[in-house]
Short mmCIF file of N, CA, C and O in Angstrom, two decimals:
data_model
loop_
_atom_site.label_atom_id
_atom_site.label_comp_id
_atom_site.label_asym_id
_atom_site.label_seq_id
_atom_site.Cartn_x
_atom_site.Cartn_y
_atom_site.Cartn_z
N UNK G 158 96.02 97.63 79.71
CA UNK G 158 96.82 97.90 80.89
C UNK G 158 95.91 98.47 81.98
O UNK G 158 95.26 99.50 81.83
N UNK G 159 95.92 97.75 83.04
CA UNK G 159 95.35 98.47 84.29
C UNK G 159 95.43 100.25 84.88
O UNK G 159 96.42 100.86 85.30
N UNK G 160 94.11 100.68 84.73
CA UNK G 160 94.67 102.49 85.37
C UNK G 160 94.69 102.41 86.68
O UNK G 160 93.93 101.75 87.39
N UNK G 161 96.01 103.43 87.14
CA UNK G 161 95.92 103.52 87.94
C UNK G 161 95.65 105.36 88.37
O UNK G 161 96.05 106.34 87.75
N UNK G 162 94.84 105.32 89.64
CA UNK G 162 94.06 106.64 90.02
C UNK G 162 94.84 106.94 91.41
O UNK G 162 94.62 106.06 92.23
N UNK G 163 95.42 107.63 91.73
CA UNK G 163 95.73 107.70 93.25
C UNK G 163 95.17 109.13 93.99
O UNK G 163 95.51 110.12 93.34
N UNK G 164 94.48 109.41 95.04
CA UNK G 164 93.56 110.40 95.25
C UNK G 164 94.31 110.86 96.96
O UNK G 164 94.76 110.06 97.78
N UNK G 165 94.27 112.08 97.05
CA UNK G 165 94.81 112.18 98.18
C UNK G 165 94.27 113.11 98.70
O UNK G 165 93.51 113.78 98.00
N UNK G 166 94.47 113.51 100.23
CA UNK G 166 94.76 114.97 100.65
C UNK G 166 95.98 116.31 99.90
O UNK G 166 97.17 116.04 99.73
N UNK G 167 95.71 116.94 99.73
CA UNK G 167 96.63 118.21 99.23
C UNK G 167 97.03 117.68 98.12
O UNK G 167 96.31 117.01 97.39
N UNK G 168 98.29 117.97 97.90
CA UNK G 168 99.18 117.68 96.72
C UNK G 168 99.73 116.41 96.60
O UNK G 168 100.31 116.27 95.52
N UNK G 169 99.77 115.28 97.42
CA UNK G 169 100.26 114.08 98.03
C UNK G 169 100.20 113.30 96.70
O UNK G 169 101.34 113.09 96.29
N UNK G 170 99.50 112.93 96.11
CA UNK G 170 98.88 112.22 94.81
C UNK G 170 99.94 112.74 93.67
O UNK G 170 100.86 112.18 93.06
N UNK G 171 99.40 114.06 93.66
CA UNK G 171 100.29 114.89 92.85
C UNK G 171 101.78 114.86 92.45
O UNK G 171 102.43 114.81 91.41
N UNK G 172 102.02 114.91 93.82
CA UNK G 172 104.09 114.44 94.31
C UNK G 172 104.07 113.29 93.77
O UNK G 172 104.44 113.23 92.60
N UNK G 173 103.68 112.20 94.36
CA UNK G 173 103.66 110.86 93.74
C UNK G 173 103.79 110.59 92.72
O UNK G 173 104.92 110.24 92.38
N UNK G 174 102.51 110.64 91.55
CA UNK G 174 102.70 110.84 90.05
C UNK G 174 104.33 111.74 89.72
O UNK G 174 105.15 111.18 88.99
N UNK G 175 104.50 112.51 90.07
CA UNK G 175 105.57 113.43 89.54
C UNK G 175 107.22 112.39 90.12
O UNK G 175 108.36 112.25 89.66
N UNK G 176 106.75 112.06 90.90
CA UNK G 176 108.17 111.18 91.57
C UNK G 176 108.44 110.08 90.76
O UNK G 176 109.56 109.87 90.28
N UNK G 177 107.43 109.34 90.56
CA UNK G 177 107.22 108.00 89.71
C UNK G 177 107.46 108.52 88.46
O UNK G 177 108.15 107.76 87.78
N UNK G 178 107.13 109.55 87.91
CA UNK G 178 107.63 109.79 86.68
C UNK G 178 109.02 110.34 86.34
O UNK G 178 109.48 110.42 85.20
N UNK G 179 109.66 110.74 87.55
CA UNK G 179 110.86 111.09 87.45
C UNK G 179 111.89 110.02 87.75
O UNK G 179 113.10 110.24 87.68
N UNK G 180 111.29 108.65 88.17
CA UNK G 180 111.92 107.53 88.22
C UNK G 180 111.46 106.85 86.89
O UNK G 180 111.99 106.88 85.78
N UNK G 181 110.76 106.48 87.15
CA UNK G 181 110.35 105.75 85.66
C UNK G 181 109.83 106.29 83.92
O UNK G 181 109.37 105.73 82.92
N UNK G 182 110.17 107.43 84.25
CA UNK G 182 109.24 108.00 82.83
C UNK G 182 107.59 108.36 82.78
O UNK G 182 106.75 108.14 83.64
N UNK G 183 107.50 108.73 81.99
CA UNK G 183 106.15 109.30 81.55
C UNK G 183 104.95 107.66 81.51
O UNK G 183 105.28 106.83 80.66
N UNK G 184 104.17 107.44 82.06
CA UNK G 184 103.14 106.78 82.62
C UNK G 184 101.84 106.80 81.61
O UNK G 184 101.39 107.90 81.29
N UNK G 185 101.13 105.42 81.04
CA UNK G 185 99.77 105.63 80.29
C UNK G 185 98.58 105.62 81.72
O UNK G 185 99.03 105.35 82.84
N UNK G 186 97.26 105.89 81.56
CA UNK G 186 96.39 105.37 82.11
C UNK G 186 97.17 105.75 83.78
O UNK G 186 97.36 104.71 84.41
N UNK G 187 97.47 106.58 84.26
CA UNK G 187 98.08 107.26 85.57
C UNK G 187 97.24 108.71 85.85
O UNK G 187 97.12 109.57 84.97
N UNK G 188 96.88 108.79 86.70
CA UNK G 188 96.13 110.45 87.42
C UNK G 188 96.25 110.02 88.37
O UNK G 188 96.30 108.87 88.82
N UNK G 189 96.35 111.52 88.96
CA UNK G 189 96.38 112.25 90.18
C UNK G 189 95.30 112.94 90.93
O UNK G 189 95.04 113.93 90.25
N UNK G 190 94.63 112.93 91.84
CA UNK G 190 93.77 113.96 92.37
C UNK G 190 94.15 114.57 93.77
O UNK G 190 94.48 113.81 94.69
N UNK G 191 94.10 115.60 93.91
CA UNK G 191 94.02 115.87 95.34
C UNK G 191 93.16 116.63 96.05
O UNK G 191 92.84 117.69 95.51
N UNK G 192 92.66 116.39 97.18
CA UNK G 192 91.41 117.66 97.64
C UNK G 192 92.33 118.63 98.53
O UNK G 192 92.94 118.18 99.51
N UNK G 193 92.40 120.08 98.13
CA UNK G 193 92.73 120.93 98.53
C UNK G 193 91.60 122.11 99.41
O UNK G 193 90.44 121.85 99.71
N UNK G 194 92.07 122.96 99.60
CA UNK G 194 91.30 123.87 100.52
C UNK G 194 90.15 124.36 99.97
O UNK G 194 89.07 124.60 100.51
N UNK G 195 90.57 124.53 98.54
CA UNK G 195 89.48 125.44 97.85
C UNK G 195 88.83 124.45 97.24
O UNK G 195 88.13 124.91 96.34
N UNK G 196 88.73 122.84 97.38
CA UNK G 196 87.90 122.05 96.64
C UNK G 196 86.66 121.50 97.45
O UNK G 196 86.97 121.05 98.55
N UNK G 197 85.54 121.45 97.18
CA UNK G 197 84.69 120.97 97.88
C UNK G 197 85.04 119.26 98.21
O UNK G 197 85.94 118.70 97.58
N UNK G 198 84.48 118.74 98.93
CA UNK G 198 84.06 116.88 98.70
C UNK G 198 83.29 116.92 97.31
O UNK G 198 83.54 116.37 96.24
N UNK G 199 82.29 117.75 97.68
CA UNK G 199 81.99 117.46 95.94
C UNK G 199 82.07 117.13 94.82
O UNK G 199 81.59 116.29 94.06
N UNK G 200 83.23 118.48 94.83
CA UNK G 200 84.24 118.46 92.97
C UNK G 200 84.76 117.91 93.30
O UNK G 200 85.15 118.03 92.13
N UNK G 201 85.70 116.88 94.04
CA UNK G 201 86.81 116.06 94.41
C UNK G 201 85.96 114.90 93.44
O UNK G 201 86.25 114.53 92.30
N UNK G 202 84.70 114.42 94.38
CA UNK G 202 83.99 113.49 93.75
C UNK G 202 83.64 113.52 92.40
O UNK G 202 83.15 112.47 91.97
N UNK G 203 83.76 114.49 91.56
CA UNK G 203 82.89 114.95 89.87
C UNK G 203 84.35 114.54 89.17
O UNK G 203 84.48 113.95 88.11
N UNK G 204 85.29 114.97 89.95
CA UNK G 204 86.61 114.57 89.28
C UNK G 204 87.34 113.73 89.53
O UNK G 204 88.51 113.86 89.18
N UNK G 205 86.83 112.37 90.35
CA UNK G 205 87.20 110.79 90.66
C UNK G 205 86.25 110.60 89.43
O UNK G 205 86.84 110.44 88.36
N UNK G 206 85.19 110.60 89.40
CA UNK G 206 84.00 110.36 88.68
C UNK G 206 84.59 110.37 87.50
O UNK G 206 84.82 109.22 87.12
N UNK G 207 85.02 111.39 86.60
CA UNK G 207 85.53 111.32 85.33
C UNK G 207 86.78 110.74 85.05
O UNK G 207 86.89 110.20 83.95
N UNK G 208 88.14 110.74 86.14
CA UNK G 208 88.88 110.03 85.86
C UNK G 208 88.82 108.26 85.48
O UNK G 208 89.49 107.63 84.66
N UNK G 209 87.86 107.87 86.33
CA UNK G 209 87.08 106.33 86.67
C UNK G 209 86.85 106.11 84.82
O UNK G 209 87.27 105.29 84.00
N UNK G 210 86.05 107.20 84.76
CA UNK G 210 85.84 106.96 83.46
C UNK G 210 86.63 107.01 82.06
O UNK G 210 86.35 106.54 80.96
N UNK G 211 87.56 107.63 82.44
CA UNK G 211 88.68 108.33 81.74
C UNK G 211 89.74 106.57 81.51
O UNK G 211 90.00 105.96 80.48
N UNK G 212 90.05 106.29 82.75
CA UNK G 212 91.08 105.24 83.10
C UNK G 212 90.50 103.82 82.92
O UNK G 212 91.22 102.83 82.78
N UNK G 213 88.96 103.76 82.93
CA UNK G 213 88.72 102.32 82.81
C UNK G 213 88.91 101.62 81.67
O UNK G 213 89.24 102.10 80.59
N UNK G 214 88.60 100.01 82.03
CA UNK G 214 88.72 99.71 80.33
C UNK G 214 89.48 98.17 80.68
O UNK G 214 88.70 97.22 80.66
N UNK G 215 90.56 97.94 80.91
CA UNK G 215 91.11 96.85 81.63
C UNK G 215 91.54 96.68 83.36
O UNK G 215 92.44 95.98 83.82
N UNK G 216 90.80 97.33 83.92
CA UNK G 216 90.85 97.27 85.03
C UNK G 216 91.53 98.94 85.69
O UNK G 216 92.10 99.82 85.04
N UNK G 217 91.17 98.89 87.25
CA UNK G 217 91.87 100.44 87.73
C UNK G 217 91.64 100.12 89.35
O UNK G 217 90.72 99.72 90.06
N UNK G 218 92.83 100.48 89.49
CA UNK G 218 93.25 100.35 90.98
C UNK G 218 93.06 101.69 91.12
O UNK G 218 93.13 102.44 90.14
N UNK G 219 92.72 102.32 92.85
CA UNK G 219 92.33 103.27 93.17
C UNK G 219 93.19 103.62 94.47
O UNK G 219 92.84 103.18 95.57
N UNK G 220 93.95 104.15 94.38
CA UNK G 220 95.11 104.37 96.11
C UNK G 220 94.57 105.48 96.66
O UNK G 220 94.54 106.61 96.18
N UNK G 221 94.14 105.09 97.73
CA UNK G 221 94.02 106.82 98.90
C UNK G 221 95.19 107.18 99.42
O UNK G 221 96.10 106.98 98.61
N UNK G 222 95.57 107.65 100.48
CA UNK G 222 96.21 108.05 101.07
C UNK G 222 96.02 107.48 102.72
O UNK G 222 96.76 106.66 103.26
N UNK G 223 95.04 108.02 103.24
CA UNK G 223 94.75 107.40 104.48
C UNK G 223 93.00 106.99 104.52
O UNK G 223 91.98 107.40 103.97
N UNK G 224 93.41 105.85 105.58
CA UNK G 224 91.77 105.51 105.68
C UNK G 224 90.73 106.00 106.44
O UNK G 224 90.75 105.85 107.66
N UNK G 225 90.10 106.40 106.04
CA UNK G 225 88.74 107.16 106.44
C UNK G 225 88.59 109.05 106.57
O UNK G 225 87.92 109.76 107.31
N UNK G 226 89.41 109.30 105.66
CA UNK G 226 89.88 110.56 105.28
C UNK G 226 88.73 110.91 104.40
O UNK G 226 87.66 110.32 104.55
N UNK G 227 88.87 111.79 103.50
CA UNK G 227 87.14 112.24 102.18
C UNK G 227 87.93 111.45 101.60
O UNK G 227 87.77 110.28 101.94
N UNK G 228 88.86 111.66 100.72
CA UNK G 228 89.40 110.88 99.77
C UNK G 228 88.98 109.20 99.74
O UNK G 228 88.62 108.73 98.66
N UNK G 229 89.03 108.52 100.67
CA UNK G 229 89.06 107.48 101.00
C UNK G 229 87.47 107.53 101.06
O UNK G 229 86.92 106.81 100.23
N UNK G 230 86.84 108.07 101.69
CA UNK G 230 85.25 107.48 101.93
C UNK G 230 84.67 107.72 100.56
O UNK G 230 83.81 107.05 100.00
N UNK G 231 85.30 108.81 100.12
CA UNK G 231 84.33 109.26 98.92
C UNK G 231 85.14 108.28 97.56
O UNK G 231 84.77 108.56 96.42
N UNK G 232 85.77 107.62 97.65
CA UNK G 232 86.46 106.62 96.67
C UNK G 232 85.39 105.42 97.20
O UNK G 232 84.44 104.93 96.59
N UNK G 233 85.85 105.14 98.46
CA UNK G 233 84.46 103.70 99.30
C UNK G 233 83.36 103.73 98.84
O UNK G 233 82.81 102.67 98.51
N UNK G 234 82.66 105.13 98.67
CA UNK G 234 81.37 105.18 98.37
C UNK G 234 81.20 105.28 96.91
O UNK G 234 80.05 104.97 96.60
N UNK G 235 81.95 105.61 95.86
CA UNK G 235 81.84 105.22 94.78
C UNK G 235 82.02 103.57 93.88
O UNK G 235 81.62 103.21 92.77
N UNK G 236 82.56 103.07 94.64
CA UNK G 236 83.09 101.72 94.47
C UNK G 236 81.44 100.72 94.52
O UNK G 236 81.40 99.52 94.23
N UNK G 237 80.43 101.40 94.88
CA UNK G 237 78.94 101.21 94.72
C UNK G 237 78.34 101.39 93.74
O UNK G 237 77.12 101.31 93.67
N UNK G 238 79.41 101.78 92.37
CA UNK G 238 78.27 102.72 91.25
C UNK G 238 79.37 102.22 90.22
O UNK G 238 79.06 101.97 89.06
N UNK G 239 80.67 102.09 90.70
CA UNK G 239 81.77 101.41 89.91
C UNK G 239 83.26 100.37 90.39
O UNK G 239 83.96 100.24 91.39
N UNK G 240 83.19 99.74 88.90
CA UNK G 240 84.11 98.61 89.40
C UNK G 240 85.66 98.84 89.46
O UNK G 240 86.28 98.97 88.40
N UNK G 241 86.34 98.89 90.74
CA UNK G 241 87.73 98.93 91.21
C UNK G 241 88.36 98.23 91.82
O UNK G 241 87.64 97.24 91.70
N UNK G 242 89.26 97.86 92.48
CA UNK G 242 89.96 97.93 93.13
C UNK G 242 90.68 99.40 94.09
O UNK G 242 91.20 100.44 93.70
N UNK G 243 90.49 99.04 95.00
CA UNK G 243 91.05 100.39 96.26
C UNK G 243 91.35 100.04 97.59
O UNK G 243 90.60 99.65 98.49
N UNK G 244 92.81 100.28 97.57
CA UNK G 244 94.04 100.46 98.57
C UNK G 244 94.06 101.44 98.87
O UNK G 244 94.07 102.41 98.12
N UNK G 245 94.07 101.46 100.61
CA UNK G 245 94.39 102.71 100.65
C UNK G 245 95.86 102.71 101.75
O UNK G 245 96.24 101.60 102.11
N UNK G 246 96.58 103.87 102.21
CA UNK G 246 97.90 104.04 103.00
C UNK G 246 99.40 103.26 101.61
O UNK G 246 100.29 102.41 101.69
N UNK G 247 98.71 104.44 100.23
CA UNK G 247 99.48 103.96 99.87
C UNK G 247 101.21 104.89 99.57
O UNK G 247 101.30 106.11 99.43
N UNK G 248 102.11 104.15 99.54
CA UNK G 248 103.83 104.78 100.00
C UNK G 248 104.30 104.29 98.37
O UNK G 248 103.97 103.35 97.64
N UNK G 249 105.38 105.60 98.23
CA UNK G 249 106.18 105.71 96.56
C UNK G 249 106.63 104.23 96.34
O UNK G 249 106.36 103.75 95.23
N UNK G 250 107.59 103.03 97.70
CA UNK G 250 107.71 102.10 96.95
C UNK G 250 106.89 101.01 96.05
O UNK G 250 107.27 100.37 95.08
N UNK G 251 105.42 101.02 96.84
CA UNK G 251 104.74 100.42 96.41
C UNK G 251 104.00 100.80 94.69
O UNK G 251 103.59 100.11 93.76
N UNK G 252 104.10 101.88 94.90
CA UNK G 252 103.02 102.56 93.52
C UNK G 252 104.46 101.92 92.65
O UNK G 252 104.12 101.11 91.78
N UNK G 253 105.71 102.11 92.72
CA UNK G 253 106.53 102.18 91.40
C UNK G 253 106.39 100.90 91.20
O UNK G 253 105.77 100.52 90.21
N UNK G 254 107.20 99.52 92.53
CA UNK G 254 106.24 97.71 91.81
C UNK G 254 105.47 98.06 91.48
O UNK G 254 105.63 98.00 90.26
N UNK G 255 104.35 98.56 91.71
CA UNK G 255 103.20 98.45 90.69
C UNK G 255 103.43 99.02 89.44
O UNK G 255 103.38 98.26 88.47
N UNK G 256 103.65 100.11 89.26
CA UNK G 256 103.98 100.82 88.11
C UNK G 256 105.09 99.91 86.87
O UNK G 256 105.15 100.25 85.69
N UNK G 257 105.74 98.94 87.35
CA UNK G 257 106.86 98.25 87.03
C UNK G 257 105.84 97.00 86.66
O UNK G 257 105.64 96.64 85.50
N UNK G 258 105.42 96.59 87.46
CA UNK G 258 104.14 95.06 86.87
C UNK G 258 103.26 95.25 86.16
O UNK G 258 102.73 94.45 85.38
N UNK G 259 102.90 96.85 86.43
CA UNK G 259 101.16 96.81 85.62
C UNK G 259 101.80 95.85 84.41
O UNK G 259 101.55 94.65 84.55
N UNK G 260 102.41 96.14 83.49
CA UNK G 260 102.39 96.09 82.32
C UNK G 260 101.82 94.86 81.85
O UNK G 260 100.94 94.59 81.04
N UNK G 261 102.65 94.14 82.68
CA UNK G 261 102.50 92.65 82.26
C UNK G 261 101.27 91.79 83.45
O UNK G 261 101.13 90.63 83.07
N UNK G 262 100.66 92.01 84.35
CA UNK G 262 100.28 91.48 85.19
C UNK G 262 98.69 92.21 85.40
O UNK G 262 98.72 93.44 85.41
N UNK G 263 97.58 91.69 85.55
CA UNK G 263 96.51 91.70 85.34
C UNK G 263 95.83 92.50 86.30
O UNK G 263 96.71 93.15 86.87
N UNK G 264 94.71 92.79 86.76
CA UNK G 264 94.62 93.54 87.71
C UNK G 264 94.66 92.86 89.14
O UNK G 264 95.08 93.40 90.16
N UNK G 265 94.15 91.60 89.04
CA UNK G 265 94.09 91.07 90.17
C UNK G 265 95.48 90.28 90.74
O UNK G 265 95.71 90.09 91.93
N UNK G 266 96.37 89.86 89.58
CA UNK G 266 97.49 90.30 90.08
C UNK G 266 98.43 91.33 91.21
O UNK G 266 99.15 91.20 92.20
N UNK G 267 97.82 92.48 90.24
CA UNK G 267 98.51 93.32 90.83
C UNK G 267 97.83 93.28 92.58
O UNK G 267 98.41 92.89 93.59
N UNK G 268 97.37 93.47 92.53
CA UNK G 268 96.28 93.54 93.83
C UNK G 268 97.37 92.23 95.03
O UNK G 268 97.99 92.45 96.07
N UNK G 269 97.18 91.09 94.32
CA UNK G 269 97.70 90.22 95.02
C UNK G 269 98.74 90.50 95.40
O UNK G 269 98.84 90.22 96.60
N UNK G 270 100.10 91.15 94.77
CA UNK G 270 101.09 91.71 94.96
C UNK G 270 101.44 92.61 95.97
O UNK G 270 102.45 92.60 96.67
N UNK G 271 100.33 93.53 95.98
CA UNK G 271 100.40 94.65 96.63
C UNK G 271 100.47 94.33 98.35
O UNK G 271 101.30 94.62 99.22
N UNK G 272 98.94 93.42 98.36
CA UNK G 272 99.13 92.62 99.79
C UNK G 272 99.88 92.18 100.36
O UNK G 272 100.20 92.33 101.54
N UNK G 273 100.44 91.26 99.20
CA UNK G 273 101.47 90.34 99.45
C UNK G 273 102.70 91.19 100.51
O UNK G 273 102.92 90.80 101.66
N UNK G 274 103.46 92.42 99.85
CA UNK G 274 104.27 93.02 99.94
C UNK G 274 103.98 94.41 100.82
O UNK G 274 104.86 95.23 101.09
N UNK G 275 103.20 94.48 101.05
CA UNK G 275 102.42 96.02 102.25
C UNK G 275 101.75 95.26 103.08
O UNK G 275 100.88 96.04 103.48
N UNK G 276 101.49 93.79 103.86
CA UNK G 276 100.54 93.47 105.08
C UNK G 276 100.12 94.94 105.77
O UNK G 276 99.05 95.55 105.80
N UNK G 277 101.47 95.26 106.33
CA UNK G 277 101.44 95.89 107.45
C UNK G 277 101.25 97.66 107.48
O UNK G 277 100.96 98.45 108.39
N UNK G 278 101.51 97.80 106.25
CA UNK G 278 101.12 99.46 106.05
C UNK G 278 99.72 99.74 104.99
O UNK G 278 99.17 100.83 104.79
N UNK G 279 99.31 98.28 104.34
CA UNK G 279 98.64 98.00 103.45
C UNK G 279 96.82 97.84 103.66
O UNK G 279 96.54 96.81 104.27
N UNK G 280 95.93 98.46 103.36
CA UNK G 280 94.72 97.67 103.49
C UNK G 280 93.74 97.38 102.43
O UNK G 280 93.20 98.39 101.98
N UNK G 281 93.29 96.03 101.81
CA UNK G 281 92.74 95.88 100.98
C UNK G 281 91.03 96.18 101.12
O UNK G 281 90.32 95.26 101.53
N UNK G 282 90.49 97.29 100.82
CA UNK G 282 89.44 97.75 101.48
C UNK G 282 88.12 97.12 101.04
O UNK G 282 87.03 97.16 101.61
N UNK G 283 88.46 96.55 99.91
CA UNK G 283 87.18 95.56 99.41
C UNK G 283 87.04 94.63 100.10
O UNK G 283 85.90 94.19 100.24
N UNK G 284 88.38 93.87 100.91
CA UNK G 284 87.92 92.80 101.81
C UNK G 284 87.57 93.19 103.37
O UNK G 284 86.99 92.46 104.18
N UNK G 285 88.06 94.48 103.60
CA UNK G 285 87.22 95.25 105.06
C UNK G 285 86.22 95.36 104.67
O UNK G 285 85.44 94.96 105.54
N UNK G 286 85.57 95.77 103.59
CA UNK G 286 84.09 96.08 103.58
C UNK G 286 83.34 94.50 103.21
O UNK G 286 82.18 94.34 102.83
N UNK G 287 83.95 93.85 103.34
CA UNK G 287 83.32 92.36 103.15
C UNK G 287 83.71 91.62 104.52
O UNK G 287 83.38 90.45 104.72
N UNK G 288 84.21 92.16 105.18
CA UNK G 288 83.98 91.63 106.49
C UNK G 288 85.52 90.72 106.81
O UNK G 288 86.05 90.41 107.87
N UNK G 289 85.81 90.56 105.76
CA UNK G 289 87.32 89.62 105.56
C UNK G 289 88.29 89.84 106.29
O UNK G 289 89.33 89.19 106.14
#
């Protein structure tokens, strides 16, 4: 099953996971991060770093929050050292379809989906950084 990682400002990530689980139940291969006041960019990064590692295995989508935020650059800039997928401006309806398809639907599936259904609040950042 595809992990999914969602990384945010503050608690944003946090809420999310907890919402989705209060709609759908308890979640495999799901984390949360958020950079708060007292977290460096740093440790934000040491603890994407281990989740990546934690969640990989059949694939892992990576959701920011907004684009070009730490969360977001420092997810961009890891995506150089490891293999993801990463969306970012991502909203509760979208994570739960996903949360509802992972199961059955592959990673690049899911991905396709996501586009498909977010154009407009949606950005697939592997194809901005490819010029696409």
């Amino acid at each position: 099953m595809t992990g999914i990682l969602l990384v945010s400002h503050g608690n944003y990530a946090q809420a999310m996971l907890d919402t989705s689980r209060m709609i759908l139940g308890d979640q495999e291969k799901f984390l949360a991060l958020g950079l708060t006041p007292s977290k460096s960019p740093d440790m934000l990064r040491e603890e994407i770093c281990q989740a990546i590692q934690a969640l990989s295995g059949d694939g892992l989508l990576i959701f920011t929050d907004i684009a070009s935020g730490t969360p977001f650059n420092t997810v961009a800039l890891l995506s150089r050292e490891y293999s993801f997928r990463h969306f970012t401006g991502i909203n509760l309806p979208l994570l739960i379809e996903t949360l509802i398809a992972r199961p059955c639907s592959s990673l690049e599936e899911l991905a396709g989906s996501l586009k498909e259904k977010a154009a407009s609040t949606f950005m697939d950042v592997d194809e901005r950084l490819k010029g696409g």
